[in-house]
Amino acid sequence: MTFPPKMVLFDCDGVLVDSEPVTNQLLQRNLAARGLVMPYDKIITLFVGGTIAGVAQQAAKMGANLEPDWVDVLYAEMFEALAKQVTPIPGVHDMLDRLDAAGIGYAVCSNGPHAKMDITLRRCGLAERLENRIYSREDVPTPKPAPDVYLLAAARADVAPADCVVVEDSPSGAKAGKAADIYTFGFVADTDPARLEPICDALFDDMAKFPALLGIR
């Protein structure tokens, strides 16, 4: 990998927008109401970085009594909460300004649906600057940890994966970056570094530090 890269591919939740505490606490309460009581740290370990459909399958196997339309019910609760509470990850706007000044492209690649990103990115003032560069697992055959969404974003920008870097905060997402053969940073401001260190090429915990890691001075 030669630094600086031509493009940065960001995960969304927990990397650009600070949505994980809101959604994970909501999920913990929702599952407890359906008979599956879990500590918060287990919610994070089992579910962060996956899809809500995947959460439904695993929670049902663990004994949760989920209604047939549970995924839609949860998303409705989640969208309402995020529209009121989500904030950008500290330092994200300044960091993206640095990328713009250096002429480095970027996109967001999420396992979440477009409807969710529309709420979180818009509320955090990121939607306009990411217009036409927002990719979801809805756009590809297979969600993370498959590499599909990252490969799609690179292809749409006409940038080779070898000229990109990925930023992820979950093992599932980091595995997707590595499966795409892309240099992968683990963002560990709110993630146990031990979960990402075996997968990622490098770790960092502050968006203010990120431009320097890319070779931007």
Coordinates of C-alpha atoms in Angstrom, one line a residue:
M1 CA 0.0 0.0 0.0
T2 CA 1.3 3.4 -1.0
F3 CA 0.2 6.4 1.1
P4 CA -1.6 8.6 0.8
P5 CA -4.3 6.5 -0.9
K6 CA -6.6 7.6 -3.7
M7 CA -9.8 6.8 -1.8
V8 CA -11.0 6.1 1.8
L9 CA -14.0 3.8 2.2
F10 CA -15.7 4.4 5.5
D11 CA -18.2 2.2 7.4
C12 CA -21.0 4.4 8.7
D13 CA -22.3 3.4 12.2
G14 CA -19.6 3.9 14.8
V15 CA -17.1 5.4 12.2
L16 CA -18.9 8.5 10.8
V17 CA -22.0 8.7 13.0
D18 CA -22.1 7.8 16.7
S19 CA -25.2 5.6 16.3
E20 CA -24.0 2.4 18.0
P21 CA -24.9 3.4 21.6
V22 CA -28.4 4.5 20.5
T23 CA -29.1 1.3 18.5
N24 CA -27.5 -1.2 20.8
Q25 CA -29.4 0.1 23.9
L26 CA -32.6 0.0 21.9
L27 CA -31.9 -3.5 20.7
Q28 CA -31.1 -4.6 24.3
R29 CA -34.4 -3.3 25.6
N30 CA -36.3 -4.7 22.6
L31 CA -35.0 -8.2 23.0
A32 CA -35.5 -8.2 26.7
A33 CA -39.1 -7.4 26.1
R34 CA -39.3 -10.5 24.0
G35 CA -37.7 -12.8 26.5
L36 CA -34.0 -12.6 25.6
V37 CA -32.2 -10.7 28.4
M38 CA -28.5 -10.0 27.5
P39 CA -25.8 -7.8 29.0
Y40 CA -24.8 -4.8 26.9
D41 CA -21.3 -6.1 26.1
K42 CA -22.8 -9.3 24.7
I43 CA -25.1 -7.3 22.4
I44 CA -22.0 -5.6 21.1
T45 CA -20.0 -8.7 20.6
L46 CA -22.7 -10.7 18.9
F47 CA -24.5 -8.1 16.8
V48 CA -22.4 -5.0 16.0
G49 CA -21.4 -4.9 12.3
G50 CA -24.1 -7.4 11.2
T51 CA -27.5 -7.0 9.6
I52 CA -30.8 -6.7 11.4
A53 CA -32.0 -9.8 9.6
G54 CA -29.0 -11.6 10.9
V55 CA -29.8 -10.3 14.4
A56 CA -33.3 -11.7 14.1
Q57 CA -32.0 -15.2 13.1
Q58 CA -29.5 -15.4 15.9
A59 CA -31.8 -13.9 18.6
A60 CA -34.6 -16.3 17.6
K61 CA -32.2 -19.2 18.0
M62 CA -31.2 -17.9 21.4
G63 CA -34.9 -17.9 22.6
A64 CA -36.2 -14.5 21.7
N65 CA -39.9 -14.5 20.9
L66 CA -39.9 -12.4 17.7
E67 CA -43.0 -11.5 15.7
P68 CA -42.9 -12.2 12.0
D69 CA -42.4 -8.5 11.1
W70 CA -39.9 -7.9 13.9
V71 CA -37.2 -6.5 11.6
D72 CA -39.6 -3.8 10.4
V73 CA -40.7 -3.1 13.9
L74 CA -37.2 -2.7 15.1
Y75 CA -36.2 -0.5 12.2
A76 CA -39.2 1.8 12.9
E77 CA -38.1 2.1 16.5
M78 CA -34.5 2.6 15.5
F79 CA -35.2 5.3 12.9
E80 CA -37.3 7.3 15.4
A81 CA -34.6 7.1 18.0
L82 CA -31.8 8.0 15.6
A83 CA -33.7 11.0 14.2
K84 CA -33.7 12.5 17.7
Q85 CA -30.3 11.5 19.1
V86 CA -27.5 10.6 16.7
T87 CA -24.5 12.8 16.4
P88 CA -21.3 12.7 14.3
I89 CA -18.2 10.9 15.5
P90 CA -16.0 13.7 17.1
G91 CA -13.6 15.2 14.5
V92 CA -15.3 13.7 11.4
H93 CA -16.1 17.0 9.7
D94 CA -12.6 18.3 10.2
M95 CA -11.1 15.0 9.0
L96 CA -13.2 15.0 5.8
D97 CA -12.2 18.6 5.2
R98 CA -8.5 17.5 5.3
L99 CA -9.3 14.7 2.8
D100 CA -11.0 17.2 0.5
A101 CA -8.0 19.5 0.7
A102 CA -5.6 16.7 -0.1
G103 CA -7.7 15.6 -3.1
I104 CA -8.5 12.2 -1.6
G105 CA -11.9 10.7 -2.5
Y106 CA -14.1 8.9 0.0
A107 CA -17.4 7.0 0.2
V108 CA -19.5 5.3 2.9
C109 CA -20.2 1.6 2.8
S110 CA -22.6 0.1 5.3
N111 CA -24.4 -3.1 6.2
G112 CA -27.4 -0.8 7.1
P113 CA -30.2 0.2 4.7
H114 CA -30.2 3.5 2.7
A115 CA -33.2 4.6 4.8
K116 CA -31.2 4.4 8.0
M117 CA -28.2 6.2 6.5
D118 CA -30.4 8.9 5.1
I119 CA -31.5 9.7 8.7
T120 CA -28.1 9.5 10.4
L121 CA -26.0 11.2 7.7
R122 CA -28.5 13.9 7.2
R123 CA -28.9 14.7 10.9
C124 CA -25.1 14.7 11.2
G125 CA -24.6 17.1 8.3
L126 CA -22.9 14.5 6.2
A127 CA -25.5 13.6 3.6
E128 CA -24.7 16.4 1.1
R129 CA -21.0 15.9 1.0
L130 CA -21.5 12.2 0.6
E131 CA -24.1 12.5 -2.1
N132 CA -23.8 9.7 -4.8
R133 CA -21.1 8.1 -2.6
I134 CA -23.4 6.2 -0.2
Y135 CA -23.4 2.4 -0.5
S136 CA -25.5 -0.2 1.4
R137 CA -25.7 -3.9 1.6
E138 CA -29.0 -3.3 -0.3
D139 CA -26.8 -2.6 -3.4
V140 CA -24.9 -5.8 -3.4
P141 CA -25.6 -9.6 -3.4
T142 CA -23.9 -10.3 0.0
P143 CA -23.5 -8.1 3.1
K144 CA -20.3 -7.8 5.1
P145 CA -18.2 -9.8 6.0
A146 CA -18.3 -10.3 2.2
P147 CA -16.3 -7.7 0.3
D148 CA -19.1 -6.8 -2.1
V149 CA -20.0 -3.3 -0.9
Y150 CA -16.4 -2.1 -0.7
L151 CA -15.6 -3.5 -4.2
L152 CA -18.7 -1.8 -5.5
A153 CA -17.7 1.6 -4.1
A154 CA -14.2 1.3 -5.5
A155 CA -15.4 0.3 -8.9
R156 CA -18.0 3.1 -9.1
A157 CA -15.1 5.6 -8.3
D158 CA -12.9 3.8 -10.9
V159 CA -10.2 3.3 -8.2
A160 CA -8.4 0.0 -7.8
P161 CA -8.9 -1.6 -4.4
A162 CA -5.1 -1.5 -3.9
D163 CA -5.3 2.3 -4.0
C164 CA -8.0 2.4 -1.3
V165 CA -8.1 2.1 2.5
V166 CA -11.1 1.0 4.6
V167 CA -12.1 2.3 8.1
E168 CA -14.1 -0.1 10.2
D169 CA -15.1 -0.5 13.9
S170 CA -16.4 -4.1 13.8
P171 CA -14.8 -7.5 13.1
S172 CA -17.4 -8.2 10.5
G173 CA -16.6 -5.0 8.6
A174 CA -12.9 -5.4 9.0
K175 CA -13.1 -8.9 7.5
A176 CA -14.9 -7.4 4.5
G177 CA -12.2 -4.9 4.0
K178 CA -9.5 -7.5 4.1
A179 CA -11.6 -9.8 1.9
A180 CA -11.6 -7.0 -0.7
D181 CA -7.8 -7.0 -0.4
I182 CA -7.9 -3.4 0.9
Y183 CA -5.6 -1.9 3.6
T184 CA -8.0 -1.8 6.6
F185 CA -7.8 0.6 9.6
G186 CA -9.7 -0.4 12.8
F187 CA -11.3 2.6 14.5
V188 CA -11.2 1.7 18.2
A189 CA -12.6 4.8 20.0
D190 CA -15.4 2.7 21.3
T191 CA -14.3 -0.8 20.3
D192 CA -12.1 -3.2 22.2
P193 CA -8.8 -3.1 20.3
A194 CA -8.3 -6.8 20.9
R195 CA -11.4 -7.5 18.7
L196 CA -9.8 -5.7 15.7
E197 CA -6.1 -6.0 16.1
P198 CA -5.9 -9.6 14.6
I199 CA -7.8 -8.5 11.5
C200 CA -6.8 -4.9 10.7
D201 CA -3.5 -3.5 9.3
A202 CA -3.5 -0.6 11.8
L203 CA -5.6 0.8 14.6
F204 CA -6.4 4.4 15.7
D205 CA -8.8 5.9 18.3
D206 CA -9.2 9.6 17.2
M207 CA -10.4 11.0 13.9
A208 CA -8.0 13.9 14.4
K209 CA -5.1 11.4 14.0
F210 CA -6.4 9.8 10.8
P211 CA -5.1 12.3 8.2
A212 CA -1.5 11.8 9.5
L213 CA -1.9 8.0 9.2
L214 CA -2.7 8.5 5.6
G215 CA 0.4 10.6 5.0
I216 CA -1.4 13.9 4.9
R217 CA 0.6 16.7 6.4

